[in-house]
PDB file of C-alpha atoms (C1' of nucleotides) in Angstrom:
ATOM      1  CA  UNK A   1     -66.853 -27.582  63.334  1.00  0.00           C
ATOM      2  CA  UNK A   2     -64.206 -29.029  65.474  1.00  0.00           C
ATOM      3  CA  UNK A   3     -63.595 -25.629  67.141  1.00  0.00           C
ATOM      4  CA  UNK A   4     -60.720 -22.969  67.020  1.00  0.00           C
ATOM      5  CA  UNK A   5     -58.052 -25.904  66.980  1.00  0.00           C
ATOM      6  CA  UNK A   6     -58.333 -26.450  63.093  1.00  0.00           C
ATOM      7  CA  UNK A   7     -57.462 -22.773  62.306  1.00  0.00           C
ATOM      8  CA  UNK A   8     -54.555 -22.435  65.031  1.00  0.00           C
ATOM      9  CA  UNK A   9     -52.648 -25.658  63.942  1.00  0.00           C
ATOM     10  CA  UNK A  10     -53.051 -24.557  60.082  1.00  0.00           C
ATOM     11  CA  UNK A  11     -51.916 -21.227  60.737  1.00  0.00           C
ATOM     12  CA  UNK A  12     -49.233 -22.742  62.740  1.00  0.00           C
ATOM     13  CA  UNK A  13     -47.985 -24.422  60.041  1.00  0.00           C
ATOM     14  CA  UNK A  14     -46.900 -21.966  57.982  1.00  0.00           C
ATOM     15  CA  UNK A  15     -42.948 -21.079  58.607  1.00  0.00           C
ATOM     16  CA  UNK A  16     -44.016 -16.946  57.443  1.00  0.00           C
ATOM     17  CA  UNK A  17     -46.809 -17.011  60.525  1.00  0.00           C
ATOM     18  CA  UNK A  18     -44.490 -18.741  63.087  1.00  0.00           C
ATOM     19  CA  UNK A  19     -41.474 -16.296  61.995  1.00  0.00           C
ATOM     20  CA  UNK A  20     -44.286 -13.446  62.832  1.00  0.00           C
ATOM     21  CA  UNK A  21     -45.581 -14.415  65.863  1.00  0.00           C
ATOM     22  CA  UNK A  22     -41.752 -14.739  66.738  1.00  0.00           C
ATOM     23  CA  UNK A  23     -41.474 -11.142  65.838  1.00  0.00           C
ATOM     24  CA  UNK A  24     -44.701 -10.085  68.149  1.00  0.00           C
ATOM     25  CA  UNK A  25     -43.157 -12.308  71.000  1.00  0.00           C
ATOM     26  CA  UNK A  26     -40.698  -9.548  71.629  1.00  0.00           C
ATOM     27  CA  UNK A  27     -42.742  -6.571  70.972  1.00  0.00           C
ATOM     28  CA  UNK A  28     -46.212  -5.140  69.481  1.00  0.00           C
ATOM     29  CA  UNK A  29     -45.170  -4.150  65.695  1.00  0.00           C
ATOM     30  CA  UNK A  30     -47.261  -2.058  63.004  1.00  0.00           C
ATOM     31  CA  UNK A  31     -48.205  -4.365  59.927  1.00  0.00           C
ATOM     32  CA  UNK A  32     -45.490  -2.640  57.716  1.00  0.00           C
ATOM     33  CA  UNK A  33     -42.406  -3.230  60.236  1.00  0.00           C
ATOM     34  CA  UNK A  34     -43.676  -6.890  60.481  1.00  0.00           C
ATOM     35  CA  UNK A  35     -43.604  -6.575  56.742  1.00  0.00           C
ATOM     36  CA  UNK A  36     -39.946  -5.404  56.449  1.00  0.00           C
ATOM     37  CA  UNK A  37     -37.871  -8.002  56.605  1.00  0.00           C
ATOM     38  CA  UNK A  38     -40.164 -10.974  54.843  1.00  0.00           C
ATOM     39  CA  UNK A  39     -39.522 -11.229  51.431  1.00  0.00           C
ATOM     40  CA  UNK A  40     -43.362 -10.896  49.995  1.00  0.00           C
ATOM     41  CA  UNK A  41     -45.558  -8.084  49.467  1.00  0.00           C
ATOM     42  CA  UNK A  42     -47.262  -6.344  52.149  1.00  0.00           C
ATOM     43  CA  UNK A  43     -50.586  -7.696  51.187  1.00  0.00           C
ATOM     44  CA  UNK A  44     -49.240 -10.755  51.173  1.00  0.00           C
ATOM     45  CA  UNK A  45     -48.391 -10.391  54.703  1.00  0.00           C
ATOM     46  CA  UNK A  46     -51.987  -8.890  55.249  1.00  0.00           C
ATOM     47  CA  UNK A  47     -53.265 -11.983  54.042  1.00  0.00           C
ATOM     48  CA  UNK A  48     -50.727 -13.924  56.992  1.00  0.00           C
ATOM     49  CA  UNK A  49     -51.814 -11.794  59.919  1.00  0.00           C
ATOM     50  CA  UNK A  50     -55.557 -12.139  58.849  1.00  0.00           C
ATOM     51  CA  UNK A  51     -55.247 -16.080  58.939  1.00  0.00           C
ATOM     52  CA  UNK A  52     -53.181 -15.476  62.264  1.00  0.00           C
ATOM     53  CA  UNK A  53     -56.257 -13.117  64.100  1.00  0.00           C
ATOM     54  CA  UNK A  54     -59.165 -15.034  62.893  1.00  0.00           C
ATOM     55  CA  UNK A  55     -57.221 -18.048  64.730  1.00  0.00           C
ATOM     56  CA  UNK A  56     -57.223 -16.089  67.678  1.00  0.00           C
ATOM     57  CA  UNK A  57     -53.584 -16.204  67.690  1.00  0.00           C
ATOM     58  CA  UNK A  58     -53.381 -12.386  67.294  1.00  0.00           C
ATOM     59  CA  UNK A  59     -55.476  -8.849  67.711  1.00  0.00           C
ATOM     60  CA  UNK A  60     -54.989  -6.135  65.616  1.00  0.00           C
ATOM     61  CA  UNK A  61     -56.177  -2.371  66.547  1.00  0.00           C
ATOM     62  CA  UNK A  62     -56.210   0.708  64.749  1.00  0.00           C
ATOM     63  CA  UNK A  63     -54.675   3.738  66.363  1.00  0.00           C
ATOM     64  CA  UNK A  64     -54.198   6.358  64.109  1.00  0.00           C
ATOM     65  CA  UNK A  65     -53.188   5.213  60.352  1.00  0.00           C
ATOM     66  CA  UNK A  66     -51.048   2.540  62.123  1.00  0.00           C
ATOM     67  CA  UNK A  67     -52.591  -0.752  62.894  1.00  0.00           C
ATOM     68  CA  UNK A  68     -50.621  -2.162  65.740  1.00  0.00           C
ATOM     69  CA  UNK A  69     -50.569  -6.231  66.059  1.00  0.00           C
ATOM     70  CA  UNK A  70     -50.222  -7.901  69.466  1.00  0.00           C
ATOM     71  CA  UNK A  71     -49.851 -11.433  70.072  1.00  0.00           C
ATOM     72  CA  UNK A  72     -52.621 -13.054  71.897  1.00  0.00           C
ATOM     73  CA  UNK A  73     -51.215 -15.618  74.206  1.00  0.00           C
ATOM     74  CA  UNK A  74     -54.267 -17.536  75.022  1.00  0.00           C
ATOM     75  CA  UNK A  75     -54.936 -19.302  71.639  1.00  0.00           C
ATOM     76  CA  UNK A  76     -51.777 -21.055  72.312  1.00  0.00           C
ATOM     77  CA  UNK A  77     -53.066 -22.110  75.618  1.00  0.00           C
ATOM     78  CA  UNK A  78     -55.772 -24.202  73.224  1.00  0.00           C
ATOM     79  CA  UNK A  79     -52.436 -26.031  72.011  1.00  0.00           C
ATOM     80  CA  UNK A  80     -51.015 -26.684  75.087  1.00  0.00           C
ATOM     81  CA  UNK A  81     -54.236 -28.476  76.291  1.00  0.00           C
ATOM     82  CA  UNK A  82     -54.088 -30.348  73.391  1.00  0.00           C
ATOM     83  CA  UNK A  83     -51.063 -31.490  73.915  1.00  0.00           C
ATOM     84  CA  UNK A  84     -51.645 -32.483  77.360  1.00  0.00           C
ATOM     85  CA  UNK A  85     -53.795 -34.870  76.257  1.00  0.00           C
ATOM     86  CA  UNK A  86     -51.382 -36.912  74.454  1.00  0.00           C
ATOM     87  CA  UNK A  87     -49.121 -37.547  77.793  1.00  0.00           C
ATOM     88  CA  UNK A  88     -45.658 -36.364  78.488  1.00  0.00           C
ATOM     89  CA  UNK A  89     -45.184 -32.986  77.669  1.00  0.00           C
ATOM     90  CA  UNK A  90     -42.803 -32.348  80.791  1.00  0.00           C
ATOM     91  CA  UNK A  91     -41.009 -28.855  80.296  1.00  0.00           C
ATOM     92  CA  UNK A  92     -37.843 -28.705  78.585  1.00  0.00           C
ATOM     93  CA  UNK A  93     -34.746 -26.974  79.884  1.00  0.00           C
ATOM     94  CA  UNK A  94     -35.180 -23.037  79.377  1.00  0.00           C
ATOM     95  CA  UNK A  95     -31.873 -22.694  77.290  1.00  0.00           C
ATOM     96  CA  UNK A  96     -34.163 -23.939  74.689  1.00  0.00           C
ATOM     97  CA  UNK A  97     -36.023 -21.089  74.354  1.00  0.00           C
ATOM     98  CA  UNK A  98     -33.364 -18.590  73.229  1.00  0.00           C
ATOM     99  CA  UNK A  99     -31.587 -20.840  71.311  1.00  0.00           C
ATOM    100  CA  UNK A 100     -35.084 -21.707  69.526  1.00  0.00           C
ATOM    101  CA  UNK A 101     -36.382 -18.123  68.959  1.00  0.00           C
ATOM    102  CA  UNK A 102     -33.540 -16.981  67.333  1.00  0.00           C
ATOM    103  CA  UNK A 103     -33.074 -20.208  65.139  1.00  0.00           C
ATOM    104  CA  UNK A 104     -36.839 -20.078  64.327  1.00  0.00           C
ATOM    105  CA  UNK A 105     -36.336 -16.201  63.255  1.00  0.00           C
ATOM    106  CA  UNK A 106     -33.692 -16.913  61.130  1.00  0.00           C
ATOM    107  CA  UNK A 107     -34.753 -20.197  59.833  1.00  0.00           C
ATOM    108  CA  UNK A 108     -37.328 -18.930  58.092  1.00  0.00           C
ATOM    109  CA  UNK A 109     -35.630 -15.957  57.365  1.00  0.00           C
ATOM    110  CA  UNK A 110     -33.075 -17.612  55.366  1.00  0.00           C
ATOM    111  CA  UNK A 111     -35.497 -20.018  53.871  1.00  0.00           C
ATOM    112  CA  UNK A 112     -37.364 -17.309  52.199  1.00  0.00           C
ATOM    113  CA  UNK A 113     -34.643 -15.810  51.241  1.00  0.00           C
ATOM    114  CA  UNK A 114     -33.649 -18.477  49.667  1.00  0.00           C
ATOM    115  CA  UNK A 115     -37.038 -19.094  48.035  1.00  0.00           C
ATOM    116  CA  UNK A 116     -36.438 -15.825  46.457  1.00  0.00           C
ATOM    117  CA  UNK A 117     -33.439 -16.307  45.345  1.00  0.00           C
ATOM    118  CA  UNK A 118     -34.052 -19.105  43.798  1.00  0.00           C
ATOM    119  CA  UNK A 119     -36.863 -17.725  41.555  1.00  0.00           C
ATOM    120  CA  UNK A 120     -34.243 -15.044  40.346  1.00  0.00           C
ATOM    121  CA  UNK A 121     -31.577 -17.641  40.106  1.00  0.00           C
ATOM    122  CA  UNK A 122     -31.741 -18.754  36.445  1.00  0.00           C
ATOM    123  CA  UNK A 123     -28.500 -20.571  36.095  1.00  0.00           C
ATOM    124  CA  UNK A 124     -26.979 -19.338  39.298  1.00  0.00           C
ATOM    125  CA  UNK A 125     -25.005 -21.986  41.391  1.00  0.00           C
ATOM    126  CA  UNK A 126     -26.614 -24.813  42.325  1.00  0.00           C
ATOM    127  CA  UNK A 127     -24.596 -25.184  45.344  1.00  0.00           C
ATOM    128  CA  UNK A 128     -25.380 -22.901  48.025  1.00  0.00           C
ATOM    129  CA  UNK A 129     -22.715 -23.438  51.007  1.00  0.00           C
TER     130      UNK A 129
ATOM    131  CA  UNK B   1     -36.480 -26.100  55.133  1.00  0.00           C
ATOM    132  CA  UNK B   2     -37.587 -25.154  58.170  1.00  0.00           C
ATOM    133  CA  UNK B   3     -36.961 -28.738  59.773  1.00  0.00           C
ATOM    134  CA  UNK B   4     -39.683 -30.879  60.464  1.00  0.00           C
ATOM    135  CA  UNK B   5     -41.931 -28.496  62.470  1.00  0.00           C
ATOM    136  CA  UNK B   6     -43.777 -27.514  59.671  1.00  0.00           C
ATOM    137  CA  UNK B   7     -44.732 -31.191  58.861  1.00  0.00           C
ATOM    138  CA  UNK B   8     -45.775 -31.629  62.162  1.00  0.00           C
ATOM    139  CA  UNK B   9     -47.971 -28.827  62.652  1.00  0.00           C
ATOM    140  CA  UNK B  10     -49.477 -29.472  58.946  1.00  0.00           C
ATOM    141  CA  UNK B  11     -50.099 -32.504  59.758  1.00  0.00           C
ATOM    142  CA  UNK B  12     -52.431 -31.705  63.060  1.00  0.00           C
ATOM    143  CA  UNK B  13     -54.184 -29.592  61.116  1.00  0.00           C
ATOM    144  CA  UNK B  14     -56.369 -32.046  59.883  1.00  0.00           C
ATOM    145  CA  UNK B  15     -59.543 -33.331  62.463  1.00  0.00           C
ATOM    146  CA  UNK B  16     -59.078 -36.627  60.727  1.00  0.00           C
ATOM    147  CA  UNK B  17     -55.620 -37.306  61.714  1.00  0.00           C
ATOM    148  CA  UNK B  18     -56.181 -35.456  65.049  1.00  0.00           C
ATOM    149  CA  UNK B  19     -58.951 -38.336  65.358  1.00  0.00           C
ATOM    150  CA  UNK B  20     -56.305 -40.755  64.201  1.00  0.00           C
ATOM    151  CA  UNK B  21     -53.835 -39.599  66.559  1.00  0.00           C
ATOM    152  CA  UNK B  22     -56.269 -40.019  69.847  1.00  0.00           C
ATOM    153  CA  UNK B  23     -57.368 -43.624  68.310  1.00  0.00           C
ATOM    154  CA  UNK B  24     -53.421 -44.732  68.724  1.00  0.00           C
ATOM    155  CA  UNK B  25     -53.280 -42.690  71.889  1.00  0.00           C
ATOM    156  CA  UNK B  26     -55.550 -45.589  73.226  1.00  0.00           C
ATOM    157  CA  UNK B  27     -53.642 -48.403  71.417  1.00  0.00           C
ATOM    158  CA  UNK B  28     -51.387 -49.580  68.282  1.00  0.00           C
ATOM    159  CA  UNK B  29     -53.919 -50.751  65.745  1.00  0.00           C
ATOM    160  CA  UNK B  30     -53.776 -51.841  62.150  1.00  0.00           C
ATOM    161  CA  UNK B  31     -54.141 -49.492  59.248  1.00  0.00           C
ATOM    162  CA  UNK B  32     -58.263 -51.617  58.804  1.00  0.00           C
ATOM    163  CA  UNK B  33     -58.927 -50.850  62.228  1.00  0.00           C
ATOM    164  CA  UNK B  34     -57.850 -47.248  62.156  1.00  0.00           C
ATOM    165  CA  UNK B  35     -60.425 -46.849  59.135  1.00  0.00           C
ATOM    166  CA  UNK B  36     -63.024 -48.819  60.151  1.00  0.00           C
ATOM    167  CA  UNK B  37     -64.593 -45.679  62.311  1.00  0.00           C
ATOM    168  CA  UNK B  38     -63.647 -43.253  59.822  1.00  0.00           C
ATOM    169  CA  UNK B  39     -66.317 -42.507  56.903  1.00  0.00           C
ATOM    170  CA  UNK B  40     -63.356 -42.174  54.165  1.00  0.00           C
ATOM    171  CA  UNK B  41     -61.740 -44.773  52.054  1.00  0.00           C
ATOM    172  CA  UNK B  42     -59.217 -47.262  53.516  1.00  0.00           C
ATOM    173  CA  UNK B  43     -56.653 -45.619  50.934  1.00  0.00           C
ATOM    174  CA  UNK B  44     -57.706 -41.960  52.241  1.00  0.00           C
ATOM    175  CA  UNK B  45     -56.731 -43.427  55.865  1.00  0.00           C
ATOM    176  CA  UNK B  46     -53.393 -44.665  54.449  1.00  0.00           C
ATOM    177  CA  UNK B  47     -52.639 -41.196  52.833  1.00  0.00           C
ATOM    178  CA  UNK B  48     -53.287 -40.039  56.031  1.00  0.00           C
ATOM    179  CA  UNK B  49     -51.127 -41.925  57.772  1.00  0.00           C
ATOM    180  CA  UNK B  50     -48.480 -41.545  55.625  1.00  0.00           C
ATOM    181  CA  UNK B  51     -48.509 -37.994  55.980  1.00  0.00           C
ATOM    182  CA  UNK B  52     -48.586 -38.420  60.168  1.00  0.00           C
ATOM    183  CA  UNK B  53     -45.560 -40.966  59.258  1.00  0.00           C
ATOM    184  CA  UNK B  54     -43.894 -38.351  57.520  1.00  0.00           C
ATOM    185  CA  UNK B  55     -44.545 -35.946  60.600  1.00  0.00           C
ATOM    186  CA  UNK B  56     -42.699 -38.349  62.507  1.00  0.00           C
ATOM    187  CA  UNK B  57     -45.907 -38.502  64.514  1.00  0.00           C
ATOM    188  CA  UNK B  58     -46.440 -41.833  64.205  1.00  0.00           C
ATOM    189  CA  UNK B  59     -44.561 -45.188  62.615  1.00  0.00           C
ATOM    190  CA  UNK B  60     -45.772 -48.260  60.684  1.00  0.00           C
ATOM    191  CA  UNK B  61     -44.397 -52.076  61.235  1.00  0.00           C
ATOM    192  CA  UNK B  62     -45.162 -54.714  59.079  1.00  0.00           C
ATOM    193  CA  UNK B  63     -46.437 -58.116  61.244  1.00  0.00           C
ATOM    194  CA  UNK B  64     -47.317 -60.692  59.022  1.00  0.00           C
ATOM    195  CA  UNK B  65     -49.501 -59.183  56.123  1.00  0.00           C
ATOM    196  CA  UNK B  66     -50.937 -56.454  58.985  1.00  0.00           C
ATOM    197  CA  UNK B  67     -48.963 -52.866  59.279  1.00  0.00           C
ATOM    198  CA  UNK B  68     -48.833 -51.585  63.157  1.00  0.00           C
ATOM    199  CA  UNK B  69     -49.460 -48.206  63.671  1.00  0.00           C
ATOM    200  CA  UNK B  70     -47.862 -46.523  67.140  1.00  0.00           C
ATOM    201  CA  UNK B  71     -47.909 -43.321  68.464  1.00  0.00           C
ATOM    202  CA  UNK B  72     -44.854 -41.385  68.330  1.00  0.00           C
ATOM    203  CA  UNK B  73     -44.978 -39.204  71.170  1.00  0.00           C
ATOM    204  CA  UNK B  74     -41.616 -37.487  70.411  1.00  0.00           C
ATOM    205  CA  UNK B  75     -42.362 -35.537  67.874  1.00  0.00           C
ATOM    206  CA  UNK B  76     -45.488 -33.737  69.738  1.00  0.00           C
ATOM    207  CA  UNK B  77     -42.230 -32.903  72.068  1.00  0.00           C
ATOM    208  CA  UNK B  78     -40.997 -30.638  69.243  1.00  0.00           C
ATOM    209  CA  UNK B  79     -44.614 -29.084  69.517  1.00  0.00           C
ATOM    210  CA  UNK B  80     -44.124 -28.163  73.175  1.00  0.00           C
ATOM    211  CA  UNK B  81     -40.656 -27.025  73.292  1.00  0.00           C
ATOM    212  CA  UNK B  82     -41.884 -24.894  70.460  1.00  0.00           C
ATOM    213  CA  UNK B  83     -44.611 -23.779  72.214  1.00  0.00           C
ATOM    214  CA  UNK B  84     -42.633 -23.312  75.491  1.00  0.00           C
ATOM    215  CA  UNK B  85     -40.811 -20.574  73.844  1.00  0.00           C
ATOM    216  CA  UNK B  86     -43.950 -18.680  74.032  1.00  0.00           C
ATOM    217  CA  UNK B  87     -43.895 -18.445  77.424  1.00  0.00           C
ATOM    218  CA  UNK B  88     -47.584 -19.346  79.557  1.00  0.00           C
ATOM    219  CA  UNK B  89     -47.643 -23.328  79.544  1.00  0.00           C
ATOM    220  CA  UNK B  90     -48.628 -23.595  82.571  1.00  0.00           C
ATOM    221  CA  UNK B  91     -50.769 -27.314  82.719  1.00  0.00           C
ATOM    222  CA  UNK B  92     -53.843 -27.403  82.603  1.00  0.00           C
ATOM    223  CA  UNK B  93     -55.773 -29.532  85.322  1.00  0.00           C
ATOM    224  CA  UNK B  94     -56.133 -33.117  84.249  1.00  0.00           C
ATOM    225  CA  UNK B  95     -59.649 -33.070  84.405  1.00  0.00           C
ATOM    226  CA  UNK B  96     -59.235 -31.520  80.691  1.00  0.00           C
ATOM    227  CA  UNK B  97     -57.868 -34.980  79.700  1.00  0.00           C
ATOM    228  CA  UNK B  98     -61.046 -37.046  79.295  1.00  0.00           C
ATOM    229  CA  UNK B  99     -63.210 -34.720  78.037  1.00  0.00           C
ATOM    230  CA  UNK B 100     -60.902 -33.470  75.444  1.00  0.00           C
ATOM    231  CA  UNK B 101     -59.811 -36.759  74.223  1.00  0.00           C
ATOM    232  CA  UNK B 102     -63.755 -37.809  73.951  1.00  0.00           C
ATOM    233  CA  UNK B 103     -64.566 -34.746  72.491  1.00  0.00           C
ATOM    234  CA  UNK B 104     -62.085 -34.605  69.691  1.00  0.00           C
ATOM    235  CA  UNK B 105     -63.005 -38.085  68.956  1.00  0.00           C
ATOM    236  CA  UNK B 106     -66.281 -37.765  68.778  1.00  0.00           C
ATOM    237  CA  UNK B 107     -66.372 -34.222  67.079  1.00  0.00           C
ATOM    238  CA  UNK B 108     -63.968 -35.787  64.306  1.00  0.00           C
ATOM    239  CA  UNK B 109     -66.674 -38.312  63.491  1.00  0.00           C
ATOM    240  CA  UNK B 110     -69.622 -36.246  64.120  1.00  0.00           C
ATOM    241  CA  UNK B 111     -68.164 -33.228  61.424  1.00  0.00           C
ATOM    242  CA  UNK B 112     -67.108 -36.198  58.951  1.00  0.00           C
ATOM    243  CA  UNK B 113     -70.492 -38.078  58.890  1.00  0.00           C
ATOM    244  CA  UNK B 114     -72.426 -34.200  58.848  1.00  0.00           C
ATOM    245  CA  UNK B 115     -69.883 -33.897  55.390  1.00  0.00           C
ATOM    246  CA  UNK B 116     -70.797 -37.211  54.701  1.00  0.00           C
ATOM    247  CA  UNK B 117     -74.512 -36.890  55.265  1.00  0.00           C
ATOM    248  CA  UNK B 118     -74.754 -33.882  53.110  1.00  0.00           C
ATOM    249  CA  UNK B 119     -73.286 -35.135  49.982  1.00  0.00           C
ATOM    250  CA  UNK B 120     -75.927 -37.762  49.894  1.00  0.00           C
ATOM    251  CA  UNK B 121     -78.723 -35.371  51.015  1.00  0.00           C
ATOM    252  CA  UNK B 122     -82.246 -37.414  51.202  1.00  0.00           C
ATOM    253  CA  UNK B 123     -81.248 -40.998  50.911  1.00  0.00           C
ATOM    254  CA  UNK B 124     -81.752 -42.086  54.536  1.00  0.00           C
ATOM    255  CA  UNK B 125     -81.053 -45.854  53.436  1.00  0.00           C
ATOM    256  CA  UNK B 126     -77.956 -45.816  56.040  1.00  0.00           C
ATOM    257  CA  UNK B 127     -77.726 -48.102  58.345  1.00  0.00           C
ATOM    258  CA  UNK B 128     -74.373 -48.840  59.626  1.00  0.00           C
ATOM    259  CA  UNK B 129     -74.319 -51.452  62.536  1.00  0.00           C
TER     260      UNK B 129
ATOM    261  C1'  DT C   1     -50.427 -74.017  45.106  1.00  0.00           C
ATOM    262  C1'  DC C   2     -54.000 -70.827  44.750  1.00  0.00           C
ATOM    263  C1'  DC C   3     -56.908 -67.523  46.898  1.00  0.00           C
ATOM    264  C1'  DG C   4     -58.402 -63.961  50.034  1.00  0.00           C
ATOM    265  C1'  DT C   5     -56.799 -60.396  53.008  1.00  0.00           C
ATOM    266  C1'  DT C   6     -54.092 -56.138  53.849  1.00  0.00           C
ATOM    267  C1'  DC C   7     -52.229 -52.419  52.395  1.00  0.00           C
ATOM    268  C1'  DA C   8     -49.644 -48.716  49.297  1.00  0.00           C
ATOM    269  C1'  DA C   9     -48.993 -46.347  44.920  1.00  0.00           C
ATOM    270  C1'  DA C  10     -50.821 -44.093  40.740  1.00  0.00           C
ATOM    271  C1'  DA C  11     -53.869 -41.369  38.236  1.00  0.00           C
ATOM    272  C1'  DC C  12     -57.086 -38.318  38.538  1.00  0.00           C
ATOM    273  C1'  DC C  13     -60.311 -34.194  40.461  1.00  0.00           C
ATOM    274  C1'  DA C  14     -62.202 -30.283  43.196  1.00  0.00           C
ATOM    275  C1'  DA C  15     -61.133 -27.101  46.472  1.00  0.00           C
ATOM    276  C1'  DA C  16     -58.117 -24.501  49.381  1.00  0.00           C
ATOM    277  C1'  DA C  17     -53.703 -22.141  50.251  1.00  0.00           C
ATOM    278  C1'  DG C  18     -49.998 -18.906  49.240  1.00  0.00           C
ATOM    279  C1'  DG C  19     -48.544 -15.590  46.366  1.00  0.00           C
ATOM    280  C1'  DT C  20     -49.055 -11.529  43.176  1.00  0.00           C
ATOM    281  C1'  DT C  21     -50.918  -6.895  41.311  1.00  0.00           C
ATOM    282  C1'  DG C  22     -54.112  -3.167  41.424  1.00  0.00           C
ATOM    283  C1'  DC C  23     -57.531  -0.455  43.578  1.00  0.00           C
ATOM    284  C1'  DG C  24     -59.685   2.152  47.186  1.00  0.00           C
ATOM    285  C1'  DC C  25     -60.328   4.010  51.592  1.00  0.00           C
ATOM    286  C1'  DA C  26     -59.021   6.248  55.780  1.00  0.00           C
ATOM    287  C1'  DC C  27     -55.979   9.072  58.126  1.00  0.00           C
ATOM    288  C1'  DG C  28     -52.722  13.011  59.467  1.00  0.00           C
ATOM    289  C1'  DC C  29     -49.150  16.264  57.987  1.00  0.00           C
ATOM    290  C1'  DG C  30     -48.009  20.329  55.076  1.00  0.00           C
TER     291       DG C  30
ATOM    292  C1'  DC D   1     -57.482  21.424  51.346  1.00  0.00           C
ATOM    293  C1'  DG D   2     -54.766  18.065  49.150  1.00  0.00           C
ATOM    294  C1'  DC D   3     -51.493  14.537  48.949  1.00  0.00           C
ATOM    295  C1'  DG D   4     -48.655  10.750  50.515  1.00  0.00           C
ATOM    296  C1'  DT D   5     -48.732   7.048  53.753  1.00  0.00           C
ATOM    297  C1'  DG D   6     -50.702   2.685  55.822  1.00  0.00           C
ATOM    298  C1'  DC D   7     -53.465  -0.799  55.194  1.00  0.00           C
ATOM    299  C1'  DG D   8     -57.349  -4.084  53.624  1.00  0.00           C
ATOM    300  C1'  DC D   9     -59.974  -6.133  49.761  1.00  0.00           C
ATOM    301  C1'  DA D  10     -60.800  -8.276  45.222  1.00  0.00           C
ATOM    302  C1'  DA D  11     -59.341 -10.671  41.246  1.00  0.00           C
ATOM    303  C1'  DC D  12     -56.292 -13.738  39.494  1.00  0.00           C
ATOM    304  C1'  DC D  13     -52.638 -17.518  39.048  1.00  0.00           C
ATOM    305  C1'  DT D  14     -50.121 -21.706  40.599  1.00  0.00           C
ATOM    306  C1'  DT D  15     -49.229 -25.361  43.817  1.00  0.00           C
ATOM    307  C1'  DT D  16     -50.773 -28.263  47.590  1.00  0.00           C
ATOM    308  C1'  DT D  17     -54.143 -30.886  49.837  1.00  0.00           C
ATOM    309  C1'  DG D  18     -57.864 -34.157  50.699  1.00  0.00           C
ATOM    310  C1'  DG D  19     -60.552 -37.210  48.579  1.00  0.00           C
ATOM    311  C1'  DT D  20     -61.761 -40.816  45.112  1.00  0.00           C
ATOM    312  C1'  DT D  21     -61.174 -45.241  42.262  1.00  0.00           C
ATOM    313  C1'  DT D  22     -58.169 -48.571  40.294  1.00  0.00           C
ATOM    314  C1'  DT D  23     -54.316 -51.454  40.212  1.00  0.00           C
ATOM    315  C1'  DG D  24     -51.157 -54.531  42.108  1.00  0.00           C
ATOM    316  C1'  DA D  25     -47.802 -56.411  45.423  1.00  0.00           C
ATOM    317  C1'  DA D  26     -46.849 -59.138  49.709  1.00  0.00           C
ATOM    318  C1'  DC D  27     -48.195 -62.386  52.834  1.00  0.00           C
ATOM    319  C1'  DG D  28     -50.898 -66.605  55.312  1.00  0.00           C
ATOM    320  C1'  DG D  29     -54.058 -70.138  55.446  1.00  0.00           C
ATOM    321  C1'  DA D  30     -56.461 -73.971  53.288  1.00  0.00           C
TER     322       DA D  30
END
DNA sequence: TCCGTTCAAAACCAAAAGGTTGCGCACGCG
DNA sequence: CGCGTGCGCAACCTTTTGGTTTTGAACGGA
């Protein structure tokens, strides 16, 4: 076993997971709103937040018939070590972080979308914009 | 896509190129040298590397008939601003340095020659130098 | 000039990952 | 009480990944 750091960097690596911790950055969300505006099946995105908790990178807790999930700040602390290790990780300029969040959102967002689209496309135009 | 962040993070989700990485950390070595620890095939290691090339993580120069490999550390920058924009960074004390860096090392090798160990099961005829 | 070294690419294979559908199990509202 | 809602689990399919062995190309030294 080489610890925890396996499962966070693979679950990291998925554009879905990132684009749903990005969603729990701003607020706590029930599994079905996280669900809404991906473009796969809600098991599908059962499947995500499992690979996402048993990283530690979320918790999820029943309350009612809702599950809420909650991002769990400290796995990413693991990373951050990590990365200390390999030298200069100075801080960047916070204007980054807006202009990331929303182009990470909508990244993968659009990428999806177009995913899906492009299983339905059949002889659609090859030339998206 | 969703840039090269996925690559990146896909790419340190693997011990062995983890291990790889913290080898370079220490020094540019040739692709032979970067195997020589590892208990995979040399053209494993090269997959490897080309996928950490392909990251952006690291690069390859050709010197003579050797090929150089160098840390990147730009890309890992990606990682952080990435990483920044979810908020507690904070560094960790530098004491984390060594013993991370020794650990992962050693863990890589330890988990690959377990692997290694039980696919051969009884024959205790190994006796590397 | 020929040979050994250094490495990547190709052709496979087993296993894991990402997705789907369908089922079942709790819950709380009428 | 019963039924719809919210969610996880299991079975299945397809693609990717990590590994192997084999082949062969580029380069330097003798």
């Amino acid at each position: 076993m080489s610890g925890r750091i396996d499962q966070i960097f693979a679950a990291l690596a998925d554009p879905t997971r990132r684009a749903i911790l990005a969603m729990l950055l701003e607020d706590d969300m029930a599994v079905t709103d996280v669900a809404e505006p991906l473009p796969i099946s809600l098991a599908g995105v059962s499947k995500h937040l499992g690979v996402l908790a048993a990283a530690g990178l979320i918790s999820r807790e029943r309350r009612g018939r809702v599950i809420w999930c909650k991002l769990e700040p400290d796995a990413l602390r693991e990373v951050s070590v990590w990365l200390q290790a390999f030298g200069q990780v100075e801080p960047v300029e916070l204007d980054a972080f807006e202009r990331f969040l929303a182009a990470e959102l909508e990244a993968a967002r659009e990428a999806l979308a177009e995913a899906e689209a492009e299983v339905q496309a059949g002889d659609a135009t090859d030339a998206p914009p």
